[in-house]
Coordinates of C-alpha atoms and ligand atoms in Angstrom, one line a residue:
M1 CA -28.6 -3.9 39.2
S2 CA -28.5 -4.8 42.5
D3 CA -24.3 -5.5 41.5
A4 CA -23.5 -2.4 39.3
E5 CA -20.6 -0.6 40.6
L6 CA -21.1 2.6 38.2
V7 CA -24.3 4.3 36.7
L8 CA -24.6 7.1 34.0
R9 CA -28.1 8.7 33.8
S10 CA -29.1 11.1 31.8
T11 CA -31.8 12.1 30.2
R12 CA -31.1 11.8 27.0
V13 CA -29.2 8.2 26.1
I14 CA -29.2 7.1 22.7
T15 CA -29.7 3.0 22.8
P16 CA -30.9 0.8 19.9
E17 CA -34.0 1.6 20.7
G18 CA -33.8 5.5 20.7
T19 CA -33.0 8.3 23.3
R20 CA -34.6 8.0 26.2
P21 CA -34.3 8.9 30.0
V22 CA -32.3 6.5 31.7
S23 CA -29.7 5.3 34.5
V24 CA -27.2 2.3 32.7
A25 CA -25.5 0.4 35.1
V26 CA -22.1 -0.7 34.6
S27 CA -20.6 -3.5 35.9
A28 CA -16.6 -4.7 35.4
G29 CA -17.1 -3.0 32.4
T30 CA -19.4 -4.3 31.2
I31 CA -23.5 -2.7 31.1
T32 CA -25.5 -4.7 32.5
A33 CA -29.1 -3.2 32.5
V34 CA -30.4 -0.1 31.2
L35 CA -32.9 0.9 33.5
P36 CA -36.2 3.9 34.0
H37 CA -34.1 7.5 34.9
D38 CA -35.2 7.6 38.2
A39 CA -34.1 3.4 39.3
P40 CA -32.7 3.6 42.7
V41 CA -29.2 3.4 43.1
P42 CA -27.6 0.5 44.8
G43 CA -25.4 1.2 47.7
T44 CA -22.7 0.0 45.8
A45 CA -22.2 1.9 43.2
R46 CA -20.9 6.0 42.0
L47 CA -23.6 7.7 40.4
E48 CA -22.8 10.0 37.3
D49 CA -25.2 12.3 37.2
L50 CA -24.9 14.0 33.9
G51 CA -28.1 15.9 33.5
D52 CA -29.2 17.2 29.7
D53 CA -26.3 15.7 28.3
V54 CA -26.9 13.0 25.7
L55 CA -25.1 10.2 26.6
L56 CA -24.2 7.9 23.2
P57 CA -22.0 5.4 22.7
G58 CA -17.9 5.2 21.5
L59 CA -17.7 5.8 18.3
V60 CA -15.7 2.9 16.6
D61 CA -13.2 4.5 14.1
T62 CA -12.8 1.6 11.7
H63 CA -10.3 4.2 8.9
V64 CA -7.1 5.3 10.8
H65 CA -3.4 6.2 10.1
V66 CA -1.4 6.0 13.2
N67 CA 2.1 5.4 11.8
D68 CA 3.7 4.0 14.2
P69 CA 6.1 2.2 14.0
G70 CA 9.1 3.8 12.0
R71 CA 6.7 7.6 11.0
T72 CA 6.3 8.6 13.6
E73 CA 7.1 12.3 13.4
W74 CA 4.0 12.1 11.9
E75 CA 1.3 10.4 14.3
G76 CA 1.9 7.8 16.9
F77 CA 0.0 5.5 19.2
W78 CA 0.0 7.9 21.9
T79 CA -1.3 10.9 20.2
A80 CA -3.4 9.3 17.8
T81 CA -5.3 7.4 20.6
R82 CA -5.4 11.1 23.0
A83 CA -7.0 12.6 19.9
A84 CA -9.7 10.5 19.6
A85 CA -10.6 10.2 23.4
A86 CA -10.9 13.6 23.0
G87 CA -13.1 13.4 20.7
G88 CA -15.7 10.3 21.6
I89 CA -13.9 7.9 19.7
T90 CA -13.1 4.3 22.3
T91 CA -12.4 2.5 19.0
L92 CA -10.2 3.1 15.8
I93 CA -8.6 0.3 14.1
D94 CA -5.3 0.9 12.6
M95 CA -4.0 0.8 8.7
P96 CA -1.7 -1.0 7.2
L97 CA 0.5 1.5 5.7
N98 CA 2.7 4.6 6.2
S99 CA 3.5 2.8 9.3
L100 CA 7.5 0.8 8.9
P101 CA 6.9 -2.1 8.8
P102 CA 3.5 -2.3 7.4
T103 CA 1.0 -4.5 8.3
T104 CA 1.3 -7.2 6.1
T105 CA 3.1 -9.9 7.8
V106 CA 2.2 -11.7 11.1
D107 CA 6.0 -10.7 12.4
H108 CA 4.8 -6.9 10.8
L109 CA 1.6 -7.2 13.0
R110 CA 3.1 -8.7 16.3
T111 CA 5.8 -5.4 16.0
K112 CA 2.6 -2.7 15.9
Q113 CA 1.0 -4.2 18.6
R114 CA 4.2 -4.8 20.8
V115 CA 4.4 -0.7 20.2
A116 CA 0.7 -0.1 20.6
V117 CA 0.3 -2.1 23.9
D118 CA 1.1 0.6 26.3
K119 CA 0.3 3.6 24.3
A120 CA -3.2 3.2 24.0
H121 CA -5.3 5.1 25.4
V122 CA -8.6 3.7 23.6
D123 CA -8.9 -0.3 21.8
V124 CA -6.9 -0.6 19.6
G125 CA -6.8 -3.4 16.5
F126 CA -5.5 -3.2 13.0
W127 CA -6.2 -4.1 8.9
G128 CA -4.2 -6.1 7.7
G129 CA -2.1 -5.2 3.7
A130 CA -2.6 -6.7 0.6
L131 CA 0.2 -6.0 -1.9
P132 CA 1.4 -8.0 -4.8
G133 CA 3.2 -11.0 -3.5
N134 CA 1.6 -11.7 -0.4
V135 CA -1.7 -14.1 -1.0
K136 CA 0.3 -16.7 1.2
D137 CA 0.5 -13.8 4.1
L138 CA -3.4 -13.4 4.6
R139 CA -4.7 -16.3 6.3
P140 CA -1.9 -16.2 9.1
L141 CA -3.1 -12.6 9.2
R142 CA -6.3 -13.1 10.0
D143 CA -5.7 -16.2 12.4
A144 CA -3.9 -13.6 14.2
G145 CA -6.8 -11.0 14.5
V146 CA -6.6 -9.0 11.9
F147 CA -9.9 -7.4 10.8
G148 CA -9.3 -7.8 6.9
F149 CA -7.2 -6.4 4.3
K150 CA -6.7 -2.9 2.7
A151 CA -6.0 -2.7 -0.9
F152 CA -5.0 0.0 -3.6
L153 CA -6.1 -0.2 -7.1
S154 CA -3.9 2.8 -7.7
P155 CA -0.1 4.8 -5.9
S156 CA -0.3 4.5 -2.3
G157 CA 2.0 7.4 -1.8
V158 CA 4.6 5.2 0.3
D159 CA 6.9 2.5 -2.2
E160 CA 6.6 -0.1 0.6
F161 CA 3.1 -0.4 -0.1
P162 CA 2.3 -1.1 -4.0
H163 CA -1.2 -1.1 -5.2
L164 CA -2.9 -4.2 -6.6
D165 CA -3.2 -4.7 -10.5
Q166 CA -6.7 -6.4 -11.8
E167 CA -5.3 -9.6 -11.8
Q168 CA -3.6 -9.1 -8.4
L169 CA -6.6 -8.2 -6.7
A170 CA -8.4 -10.8 -8.4
R171 CA -6.3 -13.3 -6.7
S172 CA -5.7 -11.6 -3.6
L173 CA -10.1 -11.9 -3.4
A174 CA -10.0 -15.3 -4.0
E175 CA -8.1 -16.5 -1.1
I176 CA -10.1 -13.7 1.3
S177 CA -13.3 -14.8 0.0
R178 CA -12.2 -18.9 0.9
F179 CA -11.7 -18.1 4.6
G180 CA -14.8 -15.7 4.4
G181 CA -12.5 -12.6 5.0
L182 CA -13.2 -8.4 4.3
L183 CA -11.4 -7.0 1.5
I184 CA -11.4 -3.0 2.1
V185 CA -10.3 -0.4 -0.6
H186 CA -8.9 2.5 -2.2
A187 CA -10.4 2.5 -5.2
E188 CA -9.1 5.1 -7.5
D189 CA -8.4 3.9 -10.8
P190 CA -4.6 4.4 -12.2
H191 CA -4.9 4.6 -15.4
R192 CA -8.0 7.0 -15.7
L193 CA -5.6 9.2 -13.0
A194 CA -3.2 8.7 -15.3
A195 CA -5.4 10.2 -18.3
A196 CA -6.2 12.9 -15.8
P197 CA -4.3 16.2 -16.4
Q198 CA -2.1 16.2 -14.4
R199 CA -1.0 20.3 -13.7
G200 CA 0.6 20.6 -10.4
G201 CA 0.9 23.8 -8.6
P202 CA -1.2 25.1 -6.0
R203 CA -4.0 25.8 -7.3
Y204 CA -7.2 23.6 -6.0
A205 CA -9.2 23.4 -9.6
D206 CA -6.0 21.2 -11.0
F207 CA -6.2 19.5 -8.6
L208 CA -9.4 18.4 -8.6
A209 CA -9.2 17.7 -12.1
S210 CA -6.0 15.4 -11.6
R211 CA -7.9 13.2 -9.4
P212 CA -11.9 12.8 -11.5
R213 CA -14.5 11.1 -10.0
D214 CA -14.3 8.5 -13.0
A215 CA -11.0 7.8 -12.1
E216 CA -13.5 6.3 -8.7
D217 CA -16.3 4.9 -10.6
T218 CA -14.3 2.6 -13.1
A219 CA -11.9 1.7 -9.9
I220 CA -15.1 0.7 -7.5
A221 CA -17.5 -1.4 -11.2
S222 CA -14.7 -3.1 -11.3
L223 CA -14.5 -4.1 -7.8
L224 CA -18.3 -4.6 -7.7
D225 CA -17.9 -6.8 -10.8
Q226 CA -14.9 -8.8 -8.8
A227 CA -16.7 -9.0 -6.1
K228 CA -19.9 -10.8 -7.5
R229 CA -18.0 -13.6 -9.3
L230 CA -16.5 -14.6 -6.4
H231 CA -19.3 -13.9 -3.5
A232 CA -17.1 -12.3 -2.3
R233 CA -17.6 -10.1 0.4
V234 CA -16.0 -5.6 -0.4
H235 CA -15.9 -2.2 1.3
V236 CA -15.2 0.7 -0.2
L237 CA -13.4 3.0 1.1
H238 CA -12.9 6.7 1.8
L239 CA -16.0 7.6 -1.6
S240 CA -15.8 10.8 -2.9
S241 CA -17.7 10.5 -5.9
S242 CA -21.6 10.6 -5.9
D243 CA -21.3 9.1 -9.3
A244 CA -20.6 6.5 -8.0
L245 CA -23.4 5.5 -6.1
P246 CA -26.1 4.4 -8.3
L247 CA -23.3 1.5 -9.5
I248 CA -23.2 1.0 -5.7
A249 CA -26.6 1.0 -5.4
A250 CA -27.7 -1.3 -7.6
A251 CA -25.0 -4.3 -6.3
K252 CA -26.1 -3.5 -3.3
A253 CA -30.2 -4.3 -4.8
D254 CA -28.4 -7.5 -6.6
G255 CA -27.0 -8.7 -3.1
V256 CA -23.1 -7.8 -4.0
R257 CA -21.6 -7.9 -0.8
V258 CA -20.7 -4.4 -0.5
T259 CA -20.2 -1.9 2.1
V260 CA -19.3 1.9 2.0
E261 CA -17.5 4.8 3.3
T262 CA -17.7 8.2 3.5
C263 CA -15.3 10.7 5.9
P264 CA -16.3 14.2 7.9
H265 CA -14.4 15.7 4.9
Y266 CA -16.8 15.0 2.4
L267 CA -19.5 15.9 3.5
T268 CA -18.5 18.6 5.6
L269 CA -16.0 20.8 3.0
T270 CA -16.6 22.1 -0.2
A271 CA -14.3 22.5 -3.1
E272 CA -15.2 25.8 -3.5
E273 CA -14.6 26.9 0.2
V274 CA -10.3 25.7 -0.5
P275 CA -8.4 28.2 -0.7
D276 CA -5.7 27.6 -3.3
G277 CA -2.3 27.1 -1.8
A278 CA -4.0 24.4 1.3
G279 CA -2.2 21.7 1.4
E280 CA -4.0 21.5 4.7
F281 CA -7.5 20.2 2.4
K282 CA -5.7 17.5 -0.3
C283 CA -6.7 13.8 0.5
C284 CA -6.8 11.3 -2.3
P285 CA -9.8 11.2 -3.2
P286 CA -9.8 14.8 -3.0
I287 CA -13.1 16.7 -1.4
R288 CA -15.3 17.7 -4.3
E289 CA -18.0 19.7 -5.3
A290 CA -21.0 21.2 -3.1
A291 CA -23.2 19.9 -5.2
N292 CA -21.5 16.0 -4.9
Q293 CA -21.3 16.7 -1.1
D294 CA -25.7 16.8 -1.4
L295 CA -26.0 13.9 -2.7
L296 CA -23.5 11.5 -0.2
W297 CA -25.8 12.9 2.2
Q298 CA -28.3 11.5 0.7
A299 CA -26.4 7.9 0.1
L300 CA -26.0 8.5 3.9
A301 CA -29.8 8.9 5.1
D302 CA -31.1 5.6 1.8
G303 CA -28.5 3.4 3.3
T304 CA -26.2 3.4 0.5
I305 CA -23.1 4.7 2.0
D306 CA -23.2 2.6 5.5
C307 CA -20.6 4.8 7.6
V308 CA -18.2 7.8 9.0
V309 CA -14.8 7.1 9.5
T310 CA -12.0 10.1 9.7
D311 CA -9.2 8.3 7.3
H312 CA -6.5 10.4 9.8
S313 CA -3.7 10.5 8.0
P314 CA -1.0 13.2 8.8
S315 CA 1.8 14.3 8.4
T316 CA 4.5 16.5 9.1
A317 CA 3.4 20.1 9.0
D318 CA 6.6 21.2 6.1
L319 CA 4.5 17.7 3.6
K320 CA 1.4 19.8 3.7
T321 CA 2.9 22.2 1.1
G322 CA 1.1 24.5 -0.9
D323 CA 1.8 22.4 -4.3
F324 CA -1.6 19.8 -4.5
A325 CA 0.5 17.4 -6.7
T326 CA 3.1 16.7 -3.9
A327 CA 1.8 18.1 -0.6
W328 CA 1.3 14.6 1.7
G329 CA -2.7 13.4 1.2
G330 CA -4.2 13.4 4.6
I331 CA -6.7 14.9 6.6
S332 CA -6.3 14.7 10.3
G333 CA -9.9 14.1 11.9
L334 CA -10.0 12.1 14.7
Q335 CA -10.4 14.8 17.3
L336 CA -13.1 16.5 15.3
S337 CA -14.6 14.1 13.5
L338 CA -18.0 14.1 15.4
A339 CA -18.4 17.4 16.1
A340 CA -17.8 18.3 12.4
V341 CA -20.2 15.7 11.3
W342 CA -22.8 16.5 14.2
T343 CA -22.6 20.3 13.1
E344 CA -23.6 19.6 9.3
A345 CA -26.4 16.6 10.7
R346 CA -27.5 19.2 12.6
R347 CA -28.1 21.6 9.7
R348 CA -29.2 19.1 7.3
G349 CA -32.3 18.3 9.6
R350 CA -30.5 14.4 10.9
G351 CA -30.6 13.3 14.0
L352 CA -27.5 12.0 16.8
E353 CA -29.3 8.8 16.5
D354 CA -28.0 8.8 12.9
V355 CA -24.8 10.2 13.4
V356 CA -24.3 7.0 16.4
R357 CA -25.3 4.7 13.5
W358 CA -23.5 5.9 10.8
M359 CA -20.3 6.5 13.4
S360 CA -20.5 3.6 16.1
T361 CA -23.1 0.9 15.5
R362 CA -21.9 0.1 11.9
T363 CA -19.1 0.5 12.1
A364 CA -18.6 -1.9 14.8
G365 CA -20.8 -4.0 12.4
L366 CA -18.4 -3.7 10.0
V367 CA -15.3 -5.4 12.3
G368 CA -18.3 -7.8 13.6
L369 CA -17.2 -6.0 16.8
D370 CA -21.5 -5.5 17.4
A371 CA -21.3 -8.1 20.1
R372 CA -19.4 -5.5 22.4
K373 CA -19.1 -2.2 20.4
G374 CA -20.9 0.2 19.1
A375 CA -24.8 0.7 21.3
I376 CA -25.7 0.9 24.8
A377 CA -27.2 -2.5 25.6
P378 CA -26.3 -5.2 28.0
G379 CA -23.8 -7.0 27.6
H380 CA -21.5 -4.4 25.7
D381 CA -18.7 -2.7 26.7
A382 CA -19.1 0.5 29.3
D383 CA -17.8 2.4 26.1
F384 CA -19.3 5.8 25.9
A385 CA -18.8 9.3 25.1
V386 CA -20.8 12.5 26.5
L387 CA -22.1 15.0 24.2
A388 CA -23.7 18.6 24.8
P389 CA -25.1 18.6 21.6
D390 CA -25.7 22.9 21.3
E391 CA -23.2 23.9 23.1
T392 CA -20.2 25.1 20.4
L393 CA -16.7 25.2 19.9
T394 CA -14.0 27.4 17.3
V395 CA -11.3 25.5 16.5
D396 CA -8.0 26.3 17.5
P397 CA -5.1 24.0 16.1
A398 CA -3.2 24.4 19.6
A399 CA -6.1 22.7 20.8
L400 CA -5.5 19.3 19.2
Q401 CA -3.8 16.1 20.7
H402 CA -2.6 14.7 17.2
R403 CA 1.1 15.2 17.3
N404 CA 0.7 17.6 13.9
R405 CA -1.5 20.0 14.7
V406 CA -2.8 20.6 10.9
T407 CA -5.9 20.8 10.0
A408 CA -8.2 21.7 7.9
Y409 CA -11.5 22.9 10.3
A410 CA -9.0 25.8 11.3
G411 CA -11.5 28.3 12.7
K412 CA -14.8 26.6 12.6
T413 CA -17.4 26.9 14.9
L414 CA -18.5 23.1 15.4
Y415 CA -21.8 22.3 17.7
G416 CA -21.3 19.2 19.6
V417 CA -18.4 19.7 22.8
V418 CA -17.1 16.0 23.9
R419 CA -17.4 16.3 27.7
S420 CA -16.4 13.4 28.7
T421 CA -14.8 9.8 27.0
W422 CA -15.1 6.7 29.0
L423 CA -13.7 3.1 28.3
R424 CA -15.0 0.0 30.1
G425 CA -16.5 2.0 32.6
E426 CA -13.4 4.3 33.6
R427 CA -13.4 7.9 32.5
I428 CA -10.7 8.3 30.6
V429 CA -11.2 12.1 29.7
A430 CA -12.3 14.6 30.7
N431 CA -11.6 18.4 30.2
G432 CA -8.6 17.6 28.7
E433 CA -7.3 15.8 31.4
F434 CA -6.8 12.4 30.2
T435 CA -5.8 8.9 32.3
E436 CA -3.2 7.1 31.7
P437 CA -4.0 4.5 28.5
K438 CA -6.3 2.4 29.7
G439 CA -7.0 1.2 26.2
R440 CA -6.7 -3.1 25.1
L441 CA -5.7 -4.6 21.4
L442 CA -8.3 -6.7 20.1
R443 CA -8.6 -9.1 17.6
R444 CA -11.2 -10.2 15.1
T445 CA -13.2 -12.8 16.7
P446 CA -14.1 -15.8 15.2
Ligands
LIG1 ZN1 -6.4 5.6 4.4

């Protein structure tokens, strides 16, 4: 480490080889070496001795709705990336919808990049959108650097982002597989949703019945069929229904190129505890029963589910009404995702190494950033979170950084305090104090 500028030392560093006492040498924003804990520090380098706090790779959250430009009263790059940084997330990939314009053409992508560039406290990349009628835009978007394409199989909640029917899905997926791209899918079947009882109102049980598991299962089954037929690469977004797990496991065993994510709220909150009229818990697909949650954890353990992402999707507080039928669907989890998942993982006997694999290494791999993100290893960006895993915090909405401080986690006591977050060797937040934005815009690497 003779040319190192910075050395981070901890008794507990989560590396690809396990949790070890090491010193991590950093030069020009890149990890240059992982050395023994007591390795001599060169005179040129600044030593940060973290003691027993855990040093882990910055999290990579591939599912975030920043909504900027267009719905900046809901969220924006400044606030979302501060919330991310405060929660130990150093890379986020922005979803193509809820902003105006949506990211469905190269021009729209450029607009979003212009807006994000000066506001990003963490690194930011973009998904494109696959809509009815934009097949011709997919390859140019991919060449312009989007990481893949999002499609809905049922109404998205915003008029400017319509869903694909089965034929349109086939056309988009065929085009995407032609250039070796990735389609990420909100999988709920519109016919099953339409057939479910739509009572509306404040009762959570009624909302749950209106978004049944079989809507997810049916949509996932048809997606897997199409992926198999086209040998296309697909990713199931925000899986909630545990009933779909056998289908997914069978498809994976059969060689279908499918990956699956779930979210902190499905892993840590249960339908049984959602109060009636509590719109802050509404998301689609919904938070399901405790028994369903147990099976999601089992699927993470056995690899049927690959990764955990926030699906941070805020709105203004007035849209999170007590009527589950009309309330905006989306949970704001950026800042608390690591603590929430770690708290439940720890209760279930899982380690921080698992959490890092699900929330950093695998998500980096999903978007092809794994050569630079998602691991503490030489050649990777010096992106870190420093975590006190045995300290607790009690969630105070006023302490959250995202724009509308609505949260489903209010009052919960969680394990895991993020002491500081580092981006390319610079500490970007510590104790609630942020530097100026230092995030970069990321493009898919060919
Ligand atoms: Zn989403």
